[in-house]
Amino acid sequence: MIACNSAFPSHLTALEAHHEDQPIGVFDSGVGGLSVLRAIRRELPLENLLYAADSGNAPYGDRDADFIRSRAMWMTRFLLAQGAKTIIVACNTATVVAVSELRSWCPVPVVAMEPAIKPASQMTKSGIVGVLATSQTLSSASVARLCGAHGDGVKFLLQACPGLVEKVERAELTSEATRALLVGYLSPLLAAGADTLVLGCTHYPFLIPLIQEIAGPQVLIIDPAVAVAREVARRLVPNRISVSRKSPATTRFFSSSPLDEAQAAMSALWGEQVTVHAIGPTDLHPADEP
Ligand code: DGL
């Protein structure tokens, strides 16, 4: 059992569980990480999963780094308090801001996102790749490093997409307003000759049908979720915390936003009716180090 943070309400005490049966904990600034959870569920059908959406504080993309770091710590401690045996940071923005600090103290393996800039550089034929993400992610050192490392003969066009996270938070995947935002963001990339688009924000894969419709069938869209799910599977085995039982797996959902809103959005994106539990006060920022 992993120590429970006393800051959490009493109904959120840590799970007593056999190690392998403990859940994989996944968090995001909101509902976008469900695109990663979906891939993990496919890759690891026997694992118990926990998903925590910080929708009450989304979007992270326009927040300052201290706020994002503080929320990433809080969400991680929440998942640990639920008994998570590994943490998946299903948020590019939280990854670029907070993953090093998280890894410095988190007692279980931490798997995080990386925009698929390397595979895109190998797949593009026109040599022009569009990278869609939040402004925090695009201005990060890790994106600069990836573009530098894989930029031989390839031009990366970095496109921030303010407003899109909010649309996905409301499961507004096909509205005229969502389409208008996407047309605005994609048009310059397509006009410049981009034939490959990297989705560097976990909310955006829910917009793939609309993106593909706007960009056309010849444009390749890369969602890193499957690669992340494979990495999760790869990490569980050497740590001997992969499941060997055959009983049905559970998937539990938590959110920091009002539960009726969370339930509607998460059910729409997950593709079936889900029950969402509260994660507690959203203004609880841990001042102390874990
Ligand atoms: N899903 C988050 C990401 O991958 C969205 C960030 C935000 O809330 O702005 O970056």
mmCIF file of C-alpha atoms and ligand atoms in Angstrom:
data_model
loop_
_atom_site.group_PDB
_atom_site.id
_atom_site.type_symbol
_atom_site.label_atom_id
_atom_site.label_comp_id
_atom_site.label_asym_id
_atom_site.label_seq_id
_atom_site.Cartn_x
_atom_site.Cartn_y
_atom_site.Cartn_z
ATOM 1 C CA MET A 1 0.000 0.000 0.000
ATOM 2 C CA ILE A 2 1.196 3.508 -0.768
ATOM 3 C CA ALA A 3 1.004 6.125 1.958
ATOM 4 C CA CYS A 4 -2.112 8.243 1.769
ATOM 5 C CA ASN A 5 -1.760 12.005 1.781
ATOM 6 C CA SER A 6 -3.626 13.270 4.830
ATOM 7 C CA ALA A 7 -4.820 16.267 2.792
ATOM 8 C CA PHE A 8 -7.337 14.029 0.997
ATOM 9 C CA PRO A 9 -10.901 13.573 2.209
ATOM 10 C CA SER A 10 -11.492 10.389 4.220
ATOM 11 C CA HIS A 11 -13.522 8.679 1.452
ATOM 12 C CA LEU A 12 -10.421 8.837 -0.741
ATOM 13 C CA THR A 13 -8.153 6.671 1.363
ATOM 14 C CA ALA A 14 -5.607 4.432 -0.328
ATOM 15 C CA LEU A 15 -6.682 1.084 -1.687
ATOM 16 C CA GLU A 16 -5.596 -2.072 0.085
ATOM 17 C CA ALA A 17 -4.639 -4.228 -2.848
ATOM 18 C CA HIS A 18 -2.227 -6.813 -4.049
ATOM 19 C CA HIS A 19 0.519 -5.067 -5.935
ATOM 20 C CA GLU A 20 -0.379 -6.275 -9.414
ATOM 21 C CA ASP A 21 -4.066 -5.544 -8.842
ATOM 22 C CA GLN A 22 -3.386 -1.930 -7.961
ATOM 23 C CA PRO A 23 -4.610 0.407 -10.690
ATOM 24 C CA ILE A 24 -2.683 2.314 -13.296
ATOM 25 C CA GLY A 25 -3.348 6.004 -12.553
ATOM 26 C CA VAL A 26 -3.808 8.387 -15.467
ATOM 27 C CA PHE A 27 -4.311 12.139 -15.209
ATOM 28 C CA ASP A 28 -4.764 15.119 -17.491
ATOM 29 C CA SER A 29 -5.773 18.759 -17.176
ATOM 30 C CA GLY A 30 -9.192 17.512 -18.240
ATOM 31 C CA VAL A 31 -10.905 14.940 -20.410
ATOM 32 C CA GLY A 32 -8.268 14.849 -23.173
ATOM 33 C CA GLY A 33 -6.248 12.110 -21.515
ATOM 34 C CA LEU A 34 -9.175 9.781 -22.173
ATOM 35 C CA SER A 35 -7.609 9.442 -25.635
ATOM 36 C CA VAL A 36 -4.591 7.905 -23.878
ATOM 37 C CA LEU A 37 -6.726 5.885 -21.459
ATOM 38 C CA ARG A 38 -8.552 4.381 -24.446
ATOM 39 C CA ALA A 39 -5.254 3.183 -25.922
ATOM 40 C CA ILE A 40 -4.099 1.803 -22.550
ATOM 41 C CA ARG A 41 -7.379 -0.071 -22.123
ATOM 42 C CA ARG A 42 -6.891 -1.694 -25.558
ATOM 43 C CA GLU A 43 -3.253 -2.562 -24.873
ATOM 44 C CA LEU A 44 -3.817 -3.800 -21.302
ATOM 45 C CA PRO A 45 -7.337 -5.239 -21.058
ATOM 46 C CA LEU A 46 -6.753 -6.903 -17.660
ATOM 47 C CA GLU A 47 -5.400 -3.878 -15.801
ATOM 48 C CA ASN A 48 -7.495 -1.820 -13.392
ATOM 49 C CA LEU A 49 -7.428 1.818 -14.481
ATOM 50 C CA LEU A 50 -8.069 5.114 -12.713
ATOM 51 C CA TYR A 51 -8.585 8.325 -14.646
ATOM 52 C CA ALA A 52 -8.444 11.746 -12.988
ATOM 53 C CA ALA A 53 -9.478 14.839 -14.963
ATOM 54 C CA ASP A 54 -8.564 18.248 -13.547
ATOM 55 C CA SER A 55 -11.332 19.818 -15.618
ATOM 56 C CA GLY A 56 -12.094 22.281 -12.819
ATOM 57 C CA ASN A 57 -8.722 23.877 -13.614
ATOM 58 C CA ALA A 58 -8.549 23.311 -17.390
ATOM 59 C CA PRO A 59 -7.111 24.486 -19.634
ATOM 60 C CA TYR A 60 -3.558 24.323 -18.287
ATOM 61 C CA GLY A 61 -2.134 25.702 -21.552
ATOM 62 C CA ASP A 62 -2.579 29.354 -20.652
ATOM 63 C CA ARG A 63 -1.579 28.978 -16.984
ATOM 64 C CA ASP A 64 1.809 29.826 -15.561
ATOM 65 C CA ALA A 65 4.322 27.079 -14.922
ATOM 66 C CA ASP A 66 4.018 27.216 -11.116
ATOM 67 C CA PHE A 67 0.290 26.599 -11.266
ATOM 68 C CA ILE A 68 0.674 23.658 -13.677
ATOM 69 C CA ARG A 69 3.473 22.166 -11.569
ATOM 70 C CA SER A 70 1.414 22.467 -8.421
ATOM 71 C CA ARG A 71 -1.626 20.819 -10.027
ATOM 72 C CA ALA A 72 0.484 18.019 -11.532
ATOM 73 C CA MET A 73 1.873 17.249 -8.050
ATOM 74 C CA TRP A 74 -1.609 17.322 -6.567
ATOM 75 C CA MET A 75 -3.102 15.024 -9.217
ATOM 76 C CA THR A 76 -0.220 12.586 -8.817
ATOM 77 C CA ARG A 77 -0.618 12.501 -5.063
ATOM 78 C CA PHE A 78 -4.337 11.947 -5.524
ATOM 79 C CA LEU A 79 -3.708 8.927 -7.756
ATOM 80 C CA LEU A 80 -1.068 7.555 -5.365
ATOM 81 C CA ALA A 81 -3.588 7.901 -2.556
ATOM 82 C CA GLN A 82 -5.906 5.672 -4.587
ATOM 83 C CA GLY A 83 -3.163 3.028 -4.743
ATOM 84 C CA ALA A 84 -1.842 3.699 -8.247
ATOM 85 C CA LYS A 85 1.124 1.444 -9.079
ATOM 86 C CA THR A 86 2.244 3.660 -11.939
ATOM 87 C CA ILE A 87 1.380 7.202 -13.025
ATOM 88 C CA ILE A 88 0.636 8.238 -16.596
ATOM 89 C CA VAL A 89 0.872 11.968 -17.242
ATOM 90 C CA ALA A 90 -1.631 12.023 -20.119
ATOM 91 C CA CYS A 91 -1.058 15.726 -20.663
ATOM 92 C CA ASN A 92 1.687 17.198 -22.847
ATOM 93 C CA THR A 93 1.514 20.521 -21.046
ATOM 94 C CA ALA A 94 1.961 18.998 -17.575
ATOM 95 C CA THR A 95 4.714 16.792 -18.996
ATOM 96 C CA VAL A 96 6.861 19.634 -20.328
ATOM 97 C CA VAL A 97 6.427 21.701 -17.178
ATOM 98 C CA ALA A 98 6.455 19.151 -14.371
ATOM 99 C CA VAL A 99 7.624 15.666 -15.317
ATOM 100 C CA SER A 100 11.227 16.009 -14.118
ATOM 101 C CA GLU A 101 10.084 17.196 -10.705
ATOM 102 C CA LEU A 102 7.415 14.476 -10.531
ATOM 103 C CA ARG A 103 9.964 11.795 -11.326
ATOM 104 C CA SER A 104 12.308 13.140 -8.656
ATOM 105 C CA TRP A 105 9.973 12.121 -5.834
ATOM 106 C CA CYS A 106 7.223 9.866 -7.171
ATOM 107 C CA PRO A 107 7.669 6.382 -5.643
ATOM 108 C CA VAL A 108 6.191 4.557 -8.674
ATOM 109 C CA PRO A 109 7.116 4.672 -12.396
ATOM 110 C CA VAL A 110 5.957 7.803 -14.255
ATOM 111 C CA VAL A 111 5.187 7.584 -17.985
ATOM 112 C CA ALA A 112 4.615 10.860 -19.806
ATOM 113 C CA MET A 113 3.773 12.267 -23.210
ATOM 114 C CA GLU A 114 6.115 13.267 -26.012
ATOM 115 C CA PRO A 115 4.837 14.936 -29.189
ATOM 116 C CA ALA A 116 5.362 12.523 -32.110
ATOM 117 C CA ILE A 117 7.909 14.802 -33.814
ATOM 118 C CA LYS A 118 10.399 12.010 -34.518
ATOM 119 C CA PRO A 119 7.929 9.646 -36.274
ATOM 120 C CA ALA A 120 6.490 12.621 -38.173
ATOM 121 C CA SER A 121 9.950 13.565 -39.439
ATOM 122 C CA GLN A 122 10.325 10.010 -40.795
ATOM 123 C CA MET A 123 6.881 9.875 -42.401
ATOM 124 C CA THR A 124 6.563 13.264 -44.085
ATOM 125 C CA LYS A 125 7.048 13.312 -47.846
ATOM 126 C CA SER A 126 6.706 17.053 -48.365
ATOM 127 C CA GLY A 127 9.203 17.752 -45.569
ATOM 128 C CA ILE A 128 6.683 20.037 -43.851
ATOM 129 C CA VAL A 129 5.185 18.925 -40.554
ATOM 130 C CA GLY A 130 2.539 20.794 -38.576
ATOM 131 C CA VAL A 131 2.692 20.462 -34.794
ATOM 132 C CA LEU A 132 -0.537 21.315 -32.979
ATOM 133 C CA ALA A 133 -0.312 21.850 -29.207
ATOM 134 C CA THR A 134 -0.801 24.369 -26.423
ATOM 135 C CA SER A 135 1.466 27.409 -26.329
ATOM 136 C CA GLN A 136 3.116 26.094 -23.112
ATOM 137 C CA THR A 137 4.045 22.863 -24.883
ATOM 138 C CA LEU A 138 5.242 24.555 -28.078
ATOM 139 C CA SER A 139 7.481 26.991 -26.203
ATOM 140 C CA SER A 140 9.073 24.207 -24.126
ATOM 141 C CA ALA A 141 12.686 23.101 -24.252
ATOM 142 C CA SER A 142 11.616 19.539 -25.049
ATOM 143 C CA VAL A 143 9.823 20.570 -28.256
ATOM 144 C CA ALA A 144 12.836 22.697 -29.252
ATOM 145 C CA ARG A 145 15.113 19.716 -28.584
ATOM 146 C CA LEU A 146 12.913 17.307 -30.618
ATOM 147 C CA CYS A 147 12.657 19.738 -33.549
ATOM 148 C CA GLY A 148 16.418 20.264 -33.445
ATOM 149 C CA ALA A 149 17.166 16.536 -33.311
ATOM 150 C CA HIS A 150 14.810 15.571 -36.151
ATOM 151 C CA GLY A 151 14.844 18.700 -38.274
ATOM 152 C CA ASP A 152 17.285 17.514 -40.902
ATOM 153 C CA GLY A 153 15.473 18.271 -44.173
ATOM 154 C CA VAL A 154 12.207 18.795 -42.313
ATOM 155 C CA LYS A 155 10.480 22.044 -41.480
ATOM 156 C CA PHE A 156 8.291 22.035 -38.370
ATOM 157 C CA LEU A 157 5.456 24.559 -38.250
ATOM 158 C CA LEU A 158 4.374 25.038 -34.643
ATOM 159 C CA GLN A 159 0.718 25.960 -34.285
ATOM 160 C CA ALA A 160 -0.818 26.850 -30.917
ATOM 161 C CA CYS A 161 -4.552 26.149 -30.801
ATOM 162 C CA PRO A 162 -6.202 28.224 -28.038
ATOM 163 C CA GLY A 163 -9.863 27.383 -27.558
ATOM 164 C CA LEU A 164 -9.730 23.774 -28.759
ATOM 165 C CA VAL A 165 -9.256 22.244 -25.300
ATOM 166 C CA GLU A 166 -12.388 24.050 -24.106
ATOM 167 C CA LYS A 167 -14.381 22.612 -27.035
ATOM 168 C CA VAL A 168 -13.280 19.058 -26.241
ATOM 169 C CA GLU A 169 -13.972 19.648 -22.531
ATOM 170 C CA ARG A 170 -17.596 20.145 -23.570
ATOM 171 C CA ALA A 171 -17.466 17.197 -26.012
ATOM 172 C CA GLU A 172 -18.211 19.739 -28.744
ATOM 173 C CA LEU A 173 -16.477 17.729 -31.447
ATOM 174 C CA THR A 174 -18.428 18.660 -34.566
ATOM 175 C CA SER A 175 -19.904 22.112 -33.911
ATOM 176 C CA GLU A 176 -19.516 25.000 -36.351
ATOM 177 C CA ALA A 177 -17.483 26.902 -33.753
ATOM 178 C CA THR A 178 -15.040 23.988 -33.371
ATOM 179 C CA ARG A 179 -14.774 23.666 -37.142
ATOM 180 C CA ALA A 180 -14.094 27.396 -37.496
ATOM 181 C CA LEU A 181 -11.279 27.228 -34.933
ATOM 182 C CA LEU A 182 -9.724 24.242 -36.685
ATOM 183 C CA VAL A 183 -9.983 25.825 -40.123
ATOM 184 C CA GLY A 184 -8.179 28.875 -38.739
ATOM 185 C CA TYR A 185 -5.361 26.762 -37.266
ATOM 186 C CA LEU A 186 -4.991 24.264 -40.104
ATOM 187 C CA SER A 187 -5.256 26.574 -43.112
ATOM 188 C CA PRO A 188 -1.795 28.155 -42.791
ATOM 189 C CA LEU A 189 -0.196 24.739 -42.254
ATOM 190 C CA LEU A 190 -1.909 23.204 -45.261
ATOM 191 C CA ALA A 191 -1.163 26.259 -47.410
ATOM 192 C CA ALA A 192 2.515 25.884 -46.484
ATOM 193 C CA GLY A 193 2.472 22.266 -47.716
ATOM 194 C CA ALA A 194 2.235 20.280 -44.463
ATOM 195 C CA ASP A 195 1.405 16.649 -45.242
ATOM 196 C CA THR A 196 1.803 15.390 -41.664
ATOM 197 C CA LEU A 197 0.201 16.721 -38.487
ATOM 198 C CA VAL A 198 1.429 15.908 -34.977
ATOM 199 C CA LEU A 199 -1.225 16.087 -32.270
ATOM 200 C CA GLY A 200 0.783 17.397 -29.317
ATOM 201 C CA CYS A 201 -2.151 17.747 -26.959
ATOM 202 C CA THR A 202 -4.150 14.770 -25.704
ATOM 203 C CA HIS A 203 -7.453 16.572 -26.232
ATOM 204 C CA TYR A 204 -6.965 16.830 -29.990
ATOM 205 C CA PRO A 205 -7.308 13.135 -30.991
ATOM 206 C CA PHE A 206 -11.029 13.475 -30.290
ATOM 207 C CA LEU A 207 -11.079 15.963 -33.182
ATOM 208 C CA ILE A 208 -9.347 13.654 -35.666
ATOM 209 C CA PRO A 209 -12.476 13.050 -37.805
ATOM 210 C CA LEU A 210 -12.987 16.807 -38.184
ATOM 211 C CA ILE A 211 -9.271 17.505 -38.699
ATOM 212 C CA GLN A 212 -9.094 14.806 -41.373
ATOM 213 C CA GLU A 213 -12.173 16.191 -43.090
ATOM 214 C CA ILE A 214 -10.684 19.701 -43.187
ATOM 215 C CA ALA A 215 -7.145 18.614 -44.086
ATOM 216 C CA GLY A 216 -8.135 15.966 -46.604
ATOM 217 C CA PRO A 217 -7.423 12.227 -46.713
ATOM 218 C CA GLN A 218 -3.849 12.665 -47.990
ATOM 219 C CA VAL A 219 -2.709 14.326 -44.750
ATOM 220 C CA LEU A 220 -1.294 11.997 -42.093
ATOM 221 C CA ILE A 221 -2.368 12.701 -38.500
ATOM 222 C CA ILE A 222 -0.208 11.261 -35.706
ATOM 223 C CA ASP A 223 -1.663 10.566 -32.265
ATOM 224 C CA PRO A 224 1.006 9.293 -29.838
ATOM 225 C CA ALA A 225 -1.497 7.486 -27.556
ATOM 226 C CA VAL A 226 -0.760 3.982 -28.863
ATOM 227 C CA ALA A 227 2.994 4.467 -28.423
ATOM 228 C CA VAL A 228 2.411 5.663 -24.852
ATOM 229 C CA ALA A 229 0.182 2.655 -24.098
ATOM 230 C CA ARG A 230 2.904 0.300 -25.370
ATOM 231 C CA GLU A 231 5.449 2.077 -23.208
ATOM 232 C CA VAL A 232 3.175 1.599 -20.168
ATOM 233 C CA ALA A 233 2.946 -2.134 -20.907
ATOM 234 C CA ARG A 234 6.711 -2.339 -21.376
ATOM 235 C CA ARG A 235 7.350 -0.650 -18.001
ATOM 236 C CA LEU A 236 4.958 -2.841 -15.997
ATOM 237 C CA VAL A 237 6.644 -6.136 -16.796
ATOM 238 C CA PRO A 238 10.188 -5.438 -15.524
ATOM 239 C CA ASN A 239 8.691 -3.858 -12.416
ATOM 240 C CA ARG A 240 6.718 -7.110 -11.962
ATOM 241 C CA ILE A 241 3.496 -5.204 -11.478
ATOM 242 C CA SER A 242 1.605 -6.396 -14.523
ATOM 243 C CA VAL A 243 -1.580 -8.303 -13.901
ATOM 244 C CA SER A 244 -1.695 -12.078 -14.097
ATOM 245 C CA ARG A 245 -5.269 -12.609 -12.881
ATOM 246 C CA LYS A 246 -8.096 -13.220 -15.316
ATOM 247 C CA SER A 247 -10.908 -11.375 -13.504
ATOM 248 C CA PRO A 248 -12.583 -8.441 -15.268
ATOM 249 C CA ALA A 249 -10.736 -5.146 -15.032
ATOM 250 C CA THR A 250 -12.250 -1.965 -13.629
ATOM 251 C CA THR A 251 -12.055 1.590 -14.981
ATOM 252 C CA ARG A 252 -12.862 4.378 -12.506
ATOM 253 C CA PHE A 253 -13.264 8.044 -13.367
ATOM 254 C CA PHE A 254 -12.672 11.155 -11.232
ATOM 255 C CA SER A 255 -13.009 14.851 -11.978
ATOM 256 C CA SER A 256 -12.505 18.203 -10.277
ATOM 257 C CA SER A 257 -15.347 19.834 -12.224
ATOM 258 C CA PRO A 258 -19.071 19.693 -11.332
ATOM 259 C CA LEU A 259 -20.018 16.020 -11.604
ATOM 260 C CA ASP A 260 -23.009 16.420 -13.898
ATOM 261 C CA GLU A 261 -20.842 18.258 -16.447
ATOM 262 C CA ALA A 262 -17.977 15.804 -16.018
ATOM 263 C CA GLN A 263 -20.242 12.807 -16.398
ATOM 264 C CA ALA A 264 -21.827 14.139 -19.599
ATOM 265 C CA ALA A 265 -18.513 15.002 -21.248
ATOM 266 C CA MET A 266 -16.636 11.893 -20.134
ATOM 267 C CA SER A 267 -19.472 9.549 -21.132
ATOM 268 C CA ALA A 268 -19.649 11.175 -24.577
ATOM 269 C CA LEU A 269 -15.899 10.865 -25.140
ATOM 270 C CA TRP A 270 -15.508 7.402 -23.593
ATOM 271 C CA GLY A 271 -18.384 6.103 -25.710
ATOM 272 C CA GLU A 272 -20.471 4.686 -22.873
ATOM 273 C CA GLN A 273 -22.196 5.981 -19.756
ATOM 274 C CA VAL A 274 -19.640 6.306 -16.950
ATOM 275 C CA THR A 275 -19.948 7.240 -13.286
ATOM 276 C CA VAL A 276 -17.612 10.070 -12.285
ATOM 277 C CA HIS A 277 -16.470 10.653 -8.690
ATOM 278 C CA ALA A 278 -15.295 13.947 -7.185
ATOM 279 C CA ILE A 279 -11.590 14.367 -6.576
ATOM 280 C CA GLY A 280 -12.091 16.883 -3.791
ATOM 281 C CA PRO A 281 -11.469 20.606 -3.373
ATOM 282 C CA THR A 282 -9.949 22.061 -6.515
ATOM 283 C CA ASP A 283 -8.176 24.857 -4.719
ATOM 284 C CA LEU A 284 -6.013 22.499 -2.694
ATOM 285 C CA HIS A 285 -2.475 23.237 -3.748
ATOM 286 C CA PRO A 286 0.086 21.298 -1.749
ATOM 287 C CA ALA A 287 2.602 23.694 -0.264
ATOM 288 C CA ASP A 288 4.660 20.928 1.305
ATOM 289 C CA GLU A 289 6.889 18.539 -0.575
ATOM 290 C CA PRO A 290 5.516 14.984 -0.750
HETATM 291 N N1 DGL B 1 -4.497 17.614 -22.690
HETATM 292 C C1 DGL B 1 -3.625 18.700 -22.371
HETATM 293 C C2 DGL B 1 -2.314 18.533 -23.149
HETATM 294 O O1 DGL B 1 -2.040 17.454 -23.603
HETATM 295 C C3 DGL B 1 -4.326 19.984 -22.577
HETATM 296 C C4 DGL B 1 -3.639 21.114 -21.902
HETATM 297 C C5 DGL B 1 -4.547 22.223 -21.441
HETATM 298 O O2 DGL B 1 -5.361 21.978 -20.556
HETATM 299 O O3 DGL B 1 -4.391 23.332 -21.957
HETATM 300 O O4 DGL B 1 -1.525 19.432 -23.285
#
